[in-house]
PDB file of C-alpha atoms in Angstrom:
ATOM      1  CA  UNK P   7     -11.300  -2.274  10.428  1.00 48.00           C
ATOM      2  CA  UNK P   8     -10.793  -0.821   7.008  1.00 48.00           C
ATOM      3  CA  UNK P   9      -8.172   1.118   8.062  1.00 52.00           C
ATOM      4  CA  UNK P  10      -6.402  -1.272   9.973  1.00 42.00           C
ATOM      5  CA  UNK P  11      -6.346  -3.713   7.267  1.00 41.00           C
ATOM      6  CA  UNK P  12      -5.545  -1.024   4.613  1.00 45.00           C
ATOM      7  CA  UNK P  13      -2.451  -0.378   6.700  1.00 46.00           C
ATOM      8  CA  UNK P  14      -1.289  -3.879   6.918  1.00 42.00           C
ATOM      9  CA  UNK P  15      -1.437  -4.310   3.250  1.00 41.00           C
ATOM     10  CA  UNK P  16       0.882  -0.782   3.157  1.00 47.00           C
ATOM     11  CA  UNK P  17       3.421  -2.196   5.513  1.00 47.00           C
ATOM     12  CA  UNK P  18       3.107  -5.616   3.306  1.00 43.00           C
ATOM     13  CA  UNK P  19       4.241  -3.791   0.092  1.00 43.00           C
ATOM     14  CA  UNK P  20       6.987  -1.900   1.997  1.00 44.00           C
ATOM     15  CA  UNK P  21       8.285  -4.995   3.281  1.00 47.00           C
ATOM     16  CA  UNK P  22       8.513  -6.687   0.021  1.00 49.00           C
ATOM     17  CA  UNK P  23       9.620  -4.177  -1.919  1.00 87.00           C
ATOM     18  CA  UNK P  24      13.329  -4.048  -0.352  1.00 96.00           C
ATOM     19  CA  UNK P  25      15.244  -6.744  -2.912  1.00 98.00           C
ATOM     20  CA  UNK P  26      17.364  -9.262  -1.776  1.00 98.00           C
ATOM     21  CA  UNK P  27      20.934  -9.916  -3.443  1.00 98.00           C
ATOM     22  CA  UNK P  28      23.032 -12.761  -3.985  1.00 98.00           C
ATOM     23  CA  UNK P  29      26.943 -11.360  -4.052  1.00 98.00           C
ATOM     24  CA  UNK P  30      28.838 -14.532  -5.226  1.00 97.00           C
ATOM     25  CA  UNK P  31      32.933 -14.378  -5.724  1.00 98.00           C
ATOM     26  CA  UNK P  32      34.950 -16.284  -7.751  1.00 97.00           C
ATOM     27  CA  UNK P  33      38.018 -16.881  -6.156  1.00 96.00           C
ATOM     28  CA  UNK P  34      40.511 -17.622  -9.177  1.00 96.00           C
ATOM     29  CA  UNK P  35      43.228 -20.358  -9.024  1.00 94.00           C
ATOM     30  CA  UNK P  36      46.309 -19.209 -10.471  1.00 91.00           C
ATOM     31  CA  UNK P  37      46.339 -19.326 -14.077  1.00 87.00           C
ATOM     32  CA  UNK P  38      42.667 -20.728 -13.645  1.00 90.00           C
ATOM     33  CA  UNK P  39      40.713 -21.085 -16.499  1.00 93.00           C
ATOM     34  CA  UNK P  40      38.456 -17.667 -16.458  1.00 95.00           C
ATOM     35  CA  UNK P  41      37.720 -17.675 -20.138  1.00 96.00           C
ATOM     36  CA  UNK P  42      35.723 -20.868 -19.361  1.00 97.00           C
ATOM     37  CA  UNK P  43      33.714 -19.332 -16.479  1.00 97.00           C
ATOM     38  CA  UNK P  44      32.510 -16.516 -18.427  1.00 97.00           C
ATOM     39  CA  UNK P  45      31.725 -18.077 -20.971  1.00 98.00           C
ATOM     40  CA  UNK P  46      29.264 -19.738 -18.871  1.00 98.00           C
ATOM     41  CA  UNK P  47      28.524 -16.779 -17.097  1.00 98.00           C
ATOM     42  CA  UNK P  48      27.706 -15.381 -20.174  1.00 98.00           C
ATOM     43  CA  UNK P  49      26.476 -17.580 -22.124  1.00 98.00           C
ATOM     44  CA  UNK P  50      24.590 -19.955 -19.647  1.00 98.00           C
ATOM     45  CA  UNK P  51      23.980 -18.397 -16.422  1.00 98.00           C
ATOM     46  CA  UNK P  52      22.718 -14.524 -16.790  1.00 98.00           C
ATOM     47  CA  UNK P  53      19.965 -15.863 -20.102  1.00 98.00           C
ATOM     48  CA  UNK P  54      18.914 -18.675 -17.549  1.00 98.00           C
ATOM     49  CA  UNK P  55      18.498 -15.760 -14.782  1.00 98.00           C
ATOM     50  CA  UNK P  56      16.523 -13.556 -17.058  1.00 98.00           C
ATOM     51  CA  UNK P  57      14.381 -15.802 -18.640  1.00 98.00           C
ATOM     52  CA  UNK P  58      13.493 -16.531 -14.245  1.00 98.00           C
ATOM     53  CA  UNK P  59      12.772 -13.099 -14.249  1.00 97.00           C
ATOM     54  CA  UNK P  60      15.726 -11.834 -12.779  1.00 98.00           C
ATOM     55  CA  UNK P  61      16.197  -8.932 -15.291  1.00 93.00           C
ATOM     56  CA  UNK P  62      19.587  -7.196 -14.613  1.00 96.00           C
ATOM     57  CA  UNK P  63      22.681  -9.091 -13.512  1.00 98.00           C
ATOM     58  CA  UNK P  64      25.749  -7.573 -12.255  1.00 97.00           C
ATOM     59  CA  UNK P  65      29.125  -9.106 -13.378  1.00 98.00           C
ATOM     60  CA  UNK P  66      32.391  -7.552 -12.216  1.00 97.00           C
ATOM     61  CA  UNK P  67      36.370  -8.185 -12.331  1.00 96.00           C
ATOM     62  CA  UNK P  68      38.790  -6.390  -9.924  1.00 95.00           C
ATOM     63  CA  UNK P  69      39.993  -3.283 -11.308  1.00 94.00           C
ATOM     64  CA  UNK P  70      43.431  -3.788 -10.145  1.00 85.00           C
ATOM     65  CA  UNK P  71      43.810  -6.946 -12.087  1.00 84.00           C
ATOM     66  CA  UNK P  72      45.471  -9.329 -10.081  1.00 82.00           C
ATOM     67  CA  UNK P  73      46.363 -12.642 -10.868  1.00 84.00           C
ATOM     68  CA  UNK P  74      45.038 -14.588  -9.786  1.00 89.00           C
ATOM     69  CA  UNK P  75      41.804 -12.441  -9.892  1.00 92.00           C
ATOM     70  CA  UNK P  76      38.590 -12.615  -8.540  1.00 96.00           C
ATOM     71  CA  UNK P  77      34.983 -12.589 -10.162  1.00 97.00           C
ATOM     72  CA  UNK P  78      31.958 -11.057  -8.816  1.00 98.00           C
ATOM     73  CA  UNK P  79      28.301 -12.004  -9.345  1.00 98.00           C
ATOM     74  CA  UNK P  80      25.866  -9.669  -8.559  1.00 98.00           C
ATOM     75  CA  UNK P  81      22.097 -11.042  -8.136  1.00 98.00           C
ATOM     76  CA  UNK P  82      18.789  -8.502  -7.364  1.00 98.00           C
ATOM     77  CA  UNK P  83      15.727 -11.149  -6.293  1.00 98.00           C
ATOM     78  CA  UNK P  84      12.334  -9.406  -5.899  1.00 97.00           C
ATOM     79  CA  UNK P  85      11.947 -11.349  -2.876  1.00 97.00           C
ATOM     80  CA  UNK P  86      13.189 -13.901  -0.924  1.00 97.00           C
ATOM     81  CA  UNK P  87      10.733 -17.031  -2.014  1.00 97.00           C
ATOM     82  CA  UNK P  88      12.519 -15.857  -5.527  1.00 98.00           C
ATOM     83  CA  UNK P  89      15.856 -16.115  -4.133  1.00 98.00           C
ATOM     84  CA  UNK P  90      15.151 -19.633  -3.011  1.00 97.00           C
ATOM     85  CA  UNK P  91      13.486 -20.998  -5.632  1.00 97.00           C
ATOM     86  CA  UNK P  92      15.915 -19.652  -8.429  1.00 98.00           C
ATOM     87  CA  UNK P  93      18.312 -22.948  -8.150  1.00 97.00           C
ATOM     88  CA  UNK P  94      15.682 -25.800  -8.544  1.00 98.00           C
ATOM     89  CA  UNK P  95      14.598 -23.891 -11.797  1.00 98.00           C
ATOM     90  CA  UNK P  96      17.836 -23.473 -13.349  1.00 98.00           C
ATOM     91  CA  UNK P  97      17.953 -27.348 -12.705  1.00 97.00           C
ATOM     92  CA  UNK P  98      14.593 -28.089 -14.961  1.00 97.00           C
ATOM     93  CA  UNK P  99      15.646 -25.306 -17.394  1.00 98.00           C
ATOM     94  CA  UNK P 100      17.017 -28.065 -20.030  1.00 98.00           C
ATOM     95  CA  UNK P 101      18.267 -24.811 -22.606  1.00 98.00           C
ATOM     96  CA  UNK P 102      20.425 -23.758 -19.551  1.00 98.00           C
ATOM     97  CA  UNK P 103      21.824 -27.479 -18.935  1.00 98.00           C
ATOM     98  CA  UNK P 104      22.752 -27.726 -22.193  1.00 98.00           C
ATOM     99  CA  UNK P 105      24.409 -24.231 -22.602  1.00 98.00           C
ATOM    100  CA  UNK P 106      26.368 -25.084 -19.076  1.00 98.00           C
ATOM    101  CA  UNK P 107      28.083 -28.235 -20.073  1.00 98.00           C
ATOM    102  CA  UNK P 108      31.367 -26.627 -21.183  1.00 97.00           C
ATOM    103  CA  UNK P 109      31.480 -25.461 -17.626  1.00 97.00           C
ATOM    104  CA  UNK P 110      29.921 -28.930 -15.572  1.00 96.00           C
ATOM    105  CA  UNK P 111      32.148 -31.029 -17.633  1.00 95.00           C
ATOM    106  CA  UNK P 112      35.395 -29.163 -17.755  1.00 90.00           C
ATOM    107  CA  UNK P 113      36.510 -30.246 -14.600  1.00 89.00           C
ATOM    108  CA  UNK P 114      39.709 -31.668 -12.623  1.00 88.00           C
ATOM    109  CA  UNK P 115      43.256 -31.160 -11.017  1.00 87.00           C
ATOM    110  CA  UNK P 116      44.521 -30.378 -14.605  1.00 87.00           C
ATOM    111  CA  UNK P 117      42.064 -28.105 -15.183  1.00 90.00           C
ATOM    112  CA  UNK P 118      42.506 -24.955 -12.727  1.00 89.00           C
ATOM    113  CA  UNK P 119      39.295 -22.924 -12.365  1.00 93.00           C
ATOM    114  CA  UNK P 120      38.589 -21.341  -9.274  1.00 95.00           C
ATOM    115  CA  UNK P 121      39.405 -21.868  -5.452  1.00 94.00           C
ATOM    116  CA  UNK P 122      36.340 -21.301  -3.875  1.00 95.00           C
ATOM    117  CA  UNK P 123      32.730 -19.339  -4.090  1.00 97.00           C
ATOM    118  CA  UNK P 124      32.247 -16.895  -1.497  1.00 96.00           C
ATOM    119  CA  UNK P 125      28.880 -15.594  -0.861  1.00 97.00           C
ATOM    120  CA  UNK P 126      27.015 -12.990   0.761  1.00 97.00           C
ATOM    121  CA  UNK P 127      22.869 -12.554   1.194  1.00 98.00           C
ATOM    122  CA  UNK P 128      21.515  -9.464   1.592  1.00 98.00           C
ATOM    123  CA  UNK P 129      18.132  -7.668   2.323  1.00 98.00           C
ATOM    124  CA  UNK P 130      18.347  -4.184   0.905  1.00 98.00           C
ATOM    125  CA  UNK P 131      18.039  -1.237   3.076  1.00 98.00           C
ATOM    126  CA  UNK P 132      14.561   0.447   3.976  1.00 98.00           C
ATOM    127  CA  UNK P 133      16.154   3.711   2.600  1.00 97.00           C
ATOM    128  CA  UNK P 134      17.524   2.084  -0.245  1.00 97.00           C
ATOM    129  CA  UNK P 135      14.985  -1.015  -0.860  1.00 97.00           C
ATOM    130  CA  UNK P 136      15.863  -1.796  -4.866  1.00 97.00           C
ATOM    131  CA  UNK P 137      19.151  -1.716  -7.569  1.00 96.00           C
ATOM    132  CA  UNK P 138      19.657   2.152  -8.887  1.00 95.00           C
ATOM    133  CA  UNK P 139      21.602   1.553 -11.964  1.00 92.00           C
ATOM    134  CA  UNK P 140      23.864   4.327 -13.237  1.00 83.00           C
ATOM    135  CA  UNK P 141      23.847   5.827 -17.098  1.00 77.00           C
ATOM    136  CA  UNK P 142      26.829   3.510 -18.172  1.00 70.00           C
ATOM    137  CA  UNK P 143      30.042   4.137 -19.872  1.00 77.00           C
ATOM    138  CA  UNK P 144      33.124   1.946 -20.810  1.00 74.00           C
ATOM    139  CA  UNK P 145      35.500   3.648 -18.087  1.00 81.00           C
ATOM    140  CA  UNK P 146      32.682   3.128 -15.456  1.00 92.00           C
ATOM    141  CA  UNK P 147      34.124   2.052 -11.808  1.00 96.00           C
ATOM    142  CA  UNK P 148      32.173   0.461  -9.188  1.00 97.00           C
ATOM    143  CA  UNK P 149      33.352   0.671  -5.326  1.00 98.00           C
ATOM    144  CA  UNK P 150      32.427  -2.306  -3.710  1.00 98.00           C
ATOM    145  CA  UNK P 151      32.268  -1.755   0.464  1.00 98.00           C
ATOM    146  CA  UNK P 152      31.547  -3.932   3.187  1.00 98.00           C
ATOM    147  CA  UNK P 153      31.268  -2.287   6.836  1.00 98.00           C
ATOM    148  CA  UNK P 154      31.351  -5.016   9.899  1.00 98.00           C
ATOM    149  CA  UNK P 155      30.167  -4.361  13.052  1.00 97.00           C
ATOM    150  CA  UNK P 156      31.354  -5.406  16.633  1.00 97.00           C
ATOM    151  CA  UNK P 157      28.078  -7.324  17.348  1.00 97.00           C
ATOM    152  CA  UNK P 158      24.439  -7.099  16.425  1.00 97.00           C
ATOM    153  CA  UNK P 159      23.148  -4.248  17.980  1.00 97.00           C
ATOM    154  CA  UNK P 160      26.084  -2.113  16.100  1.00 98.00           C
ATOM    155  CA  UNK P 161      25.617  -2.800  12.622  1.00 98.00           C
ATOM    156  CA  UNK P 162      21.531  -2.326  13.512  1.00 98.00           C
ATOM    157  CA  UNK P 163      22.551   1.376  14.684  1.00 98.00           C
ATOM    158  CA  UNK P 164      24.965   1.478  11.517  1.00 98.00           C
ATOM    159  CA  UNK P 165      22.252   0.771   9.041  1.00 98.00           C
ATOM    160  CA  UNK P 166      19.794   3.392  10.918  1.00 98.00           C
ATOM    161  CA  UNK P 167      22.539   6.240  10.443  1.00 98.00           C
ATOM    162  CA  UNK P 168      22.209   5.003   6.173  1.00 98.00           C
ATOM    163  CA  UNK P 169      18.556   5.222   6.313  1.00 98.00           C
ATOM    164  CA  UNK P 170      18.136   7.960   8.204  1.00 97.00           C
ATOM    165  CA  UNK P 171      20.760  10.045   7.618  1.00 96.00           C
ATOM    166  CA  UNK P 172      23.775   9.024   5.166  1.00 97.00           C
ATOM    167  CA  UNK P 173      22.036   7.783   2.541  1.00 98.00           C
ATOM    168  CA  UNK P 174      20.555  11.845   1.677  1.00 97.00           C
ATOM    169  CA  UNK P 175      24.567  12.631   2.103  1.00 98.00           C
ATOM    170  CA  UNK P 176      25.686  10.200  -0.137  1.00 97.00           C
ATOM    171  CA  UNK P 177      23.146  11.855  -3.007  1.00 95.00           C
ATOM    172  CA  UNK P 178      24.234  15.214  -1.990  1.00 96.00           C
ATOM    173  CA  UNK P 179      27.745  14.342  -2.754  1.00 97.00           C
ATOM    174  CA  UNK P 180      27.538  12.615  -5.886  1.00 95.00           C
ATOM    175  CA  UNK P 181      28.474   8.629  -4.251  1.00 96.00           C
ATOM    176  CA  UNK P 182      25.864   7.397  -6.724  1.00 96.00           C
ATOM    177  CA  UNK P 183      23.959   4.907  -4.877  1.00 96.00           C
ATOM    178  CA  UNK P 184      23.810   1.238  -6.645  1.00 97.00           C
ATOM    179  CA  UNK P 185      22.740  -1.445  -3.557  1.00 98.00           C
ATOM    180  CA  UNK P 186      22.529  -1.615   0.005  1.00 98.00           C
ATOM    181  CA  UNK P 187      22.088  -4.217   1.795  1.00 98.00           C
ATOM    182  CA  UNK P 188      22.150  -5.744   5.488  1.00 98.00           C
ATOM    183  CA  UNK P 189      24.169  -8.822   5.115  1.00 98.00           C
ATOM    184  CA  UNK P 190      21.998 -12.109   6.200  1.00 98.00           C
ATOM    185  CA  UNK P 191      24.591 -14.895   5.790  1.00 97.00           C
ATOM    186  CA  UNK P 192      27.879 -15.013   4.340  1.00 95.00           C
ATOM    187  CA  UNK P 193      31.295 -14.487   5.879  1.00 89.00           C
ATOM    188  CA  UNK P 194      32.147 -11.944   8.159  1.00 92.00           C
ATOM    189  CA  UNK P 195      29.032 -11.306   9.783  1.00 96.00           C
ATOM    190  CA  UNK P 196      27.644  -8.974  11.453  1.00 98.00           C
ATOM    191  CA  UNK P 197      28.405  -6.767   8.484  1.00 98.00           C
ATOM    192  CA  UNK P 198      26.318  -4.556   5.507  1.00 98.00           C
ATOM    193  CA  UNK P 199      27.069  -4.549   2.056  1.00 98.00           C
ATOM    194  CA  UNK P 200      26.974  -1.874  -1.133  1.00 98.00           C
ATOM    195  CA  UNK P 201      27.942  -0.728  -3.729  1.00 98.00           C
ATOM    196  CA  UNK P 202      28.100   3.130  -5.304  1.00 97.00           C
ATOM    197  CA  UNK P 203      29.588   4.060  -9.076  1.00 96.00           C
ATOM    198  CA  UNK P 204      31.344   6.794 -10.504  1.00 96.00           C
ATOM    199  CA  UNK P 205      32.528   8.036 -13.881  1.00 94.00           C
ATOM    200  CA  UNK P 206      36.182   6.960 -13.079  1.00 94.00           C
ATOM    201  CA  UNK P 207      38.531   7.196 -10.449  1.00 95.00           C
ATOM    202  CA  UNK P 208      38.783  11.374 -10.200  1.00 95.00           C
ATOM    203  CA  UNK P 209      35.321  11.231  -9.964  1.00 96.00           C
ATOM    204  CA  UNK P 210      35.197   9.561  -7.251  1.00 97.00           C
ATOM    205  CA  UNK P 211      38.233  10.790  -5.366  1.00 98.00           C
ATOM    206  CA  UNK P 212      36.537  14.188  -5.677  1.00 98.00           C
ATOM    207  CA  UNK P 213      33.120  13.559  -4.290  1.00 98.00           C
ATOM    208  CA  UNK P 214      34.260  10.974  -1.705  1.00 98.00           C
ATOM    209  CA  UNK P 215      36.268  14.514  -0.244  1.00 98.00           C
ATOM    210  CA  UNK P 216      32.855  16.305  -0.463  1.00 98.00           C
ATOM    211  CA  UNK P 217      31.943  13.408   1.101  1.00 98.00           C
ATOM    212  CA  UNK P 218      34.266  14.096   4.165  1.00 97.00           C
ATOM    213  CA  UNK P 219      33.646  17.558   4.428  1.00 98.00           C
ATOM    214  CA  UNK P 220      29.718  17.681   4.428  1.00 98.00           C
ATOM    215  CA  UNK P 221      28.559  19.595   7.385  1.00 97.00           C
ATOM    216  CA  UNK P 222      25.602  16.680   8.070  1.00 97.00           C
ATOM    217  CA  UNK P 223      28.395  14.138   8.307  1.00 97.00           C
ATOM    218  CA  UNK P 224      30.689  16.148  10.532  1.00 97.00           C
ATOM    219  CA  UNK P 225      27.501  15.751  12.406  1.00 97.00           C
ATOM    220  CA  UNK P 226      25.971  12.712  12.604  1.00 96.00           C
ATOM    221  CA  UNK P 227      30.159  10.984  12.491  1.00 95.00           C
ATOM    222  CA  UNK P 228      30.079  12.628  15.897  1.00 94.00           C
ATOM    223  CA  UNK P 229      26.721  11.429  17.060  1.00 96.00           C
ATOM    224  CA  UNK P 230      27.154   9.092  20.494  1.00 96.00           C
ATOM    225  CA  UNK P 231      23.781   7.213  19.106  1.00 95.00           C
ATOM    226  CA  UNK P 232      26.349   5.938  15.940  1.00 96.00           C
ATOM    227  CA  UNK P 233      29.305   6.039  18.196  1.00 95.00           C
ATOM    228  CA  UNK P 234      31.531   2.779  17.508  1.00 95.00           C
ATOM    229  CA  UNK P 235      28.781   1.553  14.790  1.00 94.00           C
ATOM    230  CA  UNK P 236      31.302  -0.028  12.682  1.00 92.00           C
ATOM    231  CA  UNK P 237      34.855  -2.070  12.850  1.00 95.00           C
ATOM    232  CA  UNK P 238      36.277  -2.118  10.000  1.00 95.00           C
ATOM    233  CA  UNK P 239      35.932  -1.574   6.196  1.00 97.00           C
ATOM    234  CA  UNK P 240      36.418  -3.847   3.781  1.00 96.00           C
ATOM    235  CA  UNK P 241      36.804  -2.025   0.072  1.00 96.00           C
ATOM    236  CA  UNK P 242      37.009  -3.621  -3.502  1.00 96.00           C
ATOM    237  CA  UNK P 243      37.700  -1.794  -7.141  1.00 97.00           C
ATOM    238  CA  UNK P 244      35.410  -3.149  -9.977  1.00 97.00           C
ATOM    239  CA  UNK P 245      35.011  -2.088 -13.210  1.00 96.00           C
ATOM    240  CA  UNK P 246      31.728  -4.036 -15.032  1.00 96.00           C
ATOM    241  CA  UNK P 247      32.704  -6.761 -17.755  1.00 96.00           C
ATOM    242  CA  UNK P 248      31.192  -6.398 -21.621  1.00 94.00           C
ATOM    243  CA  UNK P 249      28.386  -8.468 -20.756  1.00 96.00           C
ATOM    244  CA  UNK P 250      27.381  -6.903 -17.493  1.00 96.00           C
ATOM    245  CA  UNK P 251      24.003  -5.945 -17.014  1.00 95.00           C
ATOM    246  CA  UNK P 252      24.789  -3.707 -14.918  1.00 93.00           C
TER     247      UNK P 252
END
């Protein structure tokens, strides 16, 4: 008996150690008002977050710089009663309400912000339960990737070829792992979500082509178990803003 409940609490602490992430995007208007969402960001949102005990918060603009551009919120919760909970306490968290009325006030048709938020949750990987943060640097780049899958039982197999297999590739190579994460809701679905880092573009030109031509993915790519695993590949160029946590 000992053993058996010895074993549960094992599998209990496996379970909960694989994070959950909140990817939020900030779809800009055209010549909307960004300055004014990071300041909240900034100034209001990420304090609020850490003082939850959400310690390291991800904020990201396109690298290409479009206009109009996108934002991208990047949230590790240690579990998912965290994830759910973090709203109502950012509502009783009176230094946050105060610090956020720039942003809840500055509102209207004359005042362009942002089209929408689009957001994804998702349970990290088994082989990649919790954030790996790279050593930082102010030409950093972050490759953003979402893989769908035709249906359920695909992206399942998909994630299985990470944890199993791809994930020990990807270190190999130099893709230096940041999340994964099998996306729970959000748009898109059924689809997984991560992200990896690299010096700068070169660097990760290079090692995606070691990437290619690593004998263990010549293998499992032509593995009939991950045949047709994924559908298509969605890709996004970030570099981290000044007040980034990540």
């Amino acid at each position: 008996m000992k053993k058996v409940l010895l074993l549960l609490l094992l599998c209990s602490f496996a379970v909960s150690a694989q994070e959950y992430y909140e990817i939020r995007t900030y779809q800009m208007k055209f010549k909307g008002n960004t300055a004014l969402l990071e300041s909240y960001l900034s100034k209001a949102f990420i304090p609020a977050l850490n003082a939850y005990g959400v310690s390291k918060v991800g904020v990201f603009k396109d690298y290409g710089k479009p206009e109009p551009g996108i934002v991208v919120v990047a949230i590790p919760f240690s579990s998912l009663a965290s994830y759910a909970g973090y709203k109502d306490a950012l509502e009783k968290n009176a230094v946050y309400q105060e610090a956020a009325k720039p942003y809840f006030e500055n509102v209207g048709l004359d005042k362009p912000m942002f089209e929408k938020i689009s957001t994804y949750l998702a349970k990290g990987f088994a082989g990649h339960p919790s954030l790996k943060l790279p050593i930082t640097n102010p030409g950093r780049i972050y490759e953003w990737r979402t893989y769908e899958a035709y249906n359920e039982d695909a992206l399942k197999r998909k994630i299985t070829m990470f944890n199993d297999e791809e994930l020990k590739i990807f270190d190999t190579v130099g893709l230096h792992n940041v999340f994964f994460g099998e996306v729970l809701a959000g748009e898109n679905t059924p689809c997984l979500s991560y992200m990896v880092s690299f010096e700068n573009m070169a660097e990760r030109d290079a090692n995606w082509a070691k990437f290619q031509a690593n004998p263990d993915w010549k293998r499992i790519s032509s593995d009939a178990k991950y045949a047709n695993s994924h559908s298509r590949t969605v890709r996004k160029f970030l570099e981290p803003t000044s007040y980034s946590q990540w």
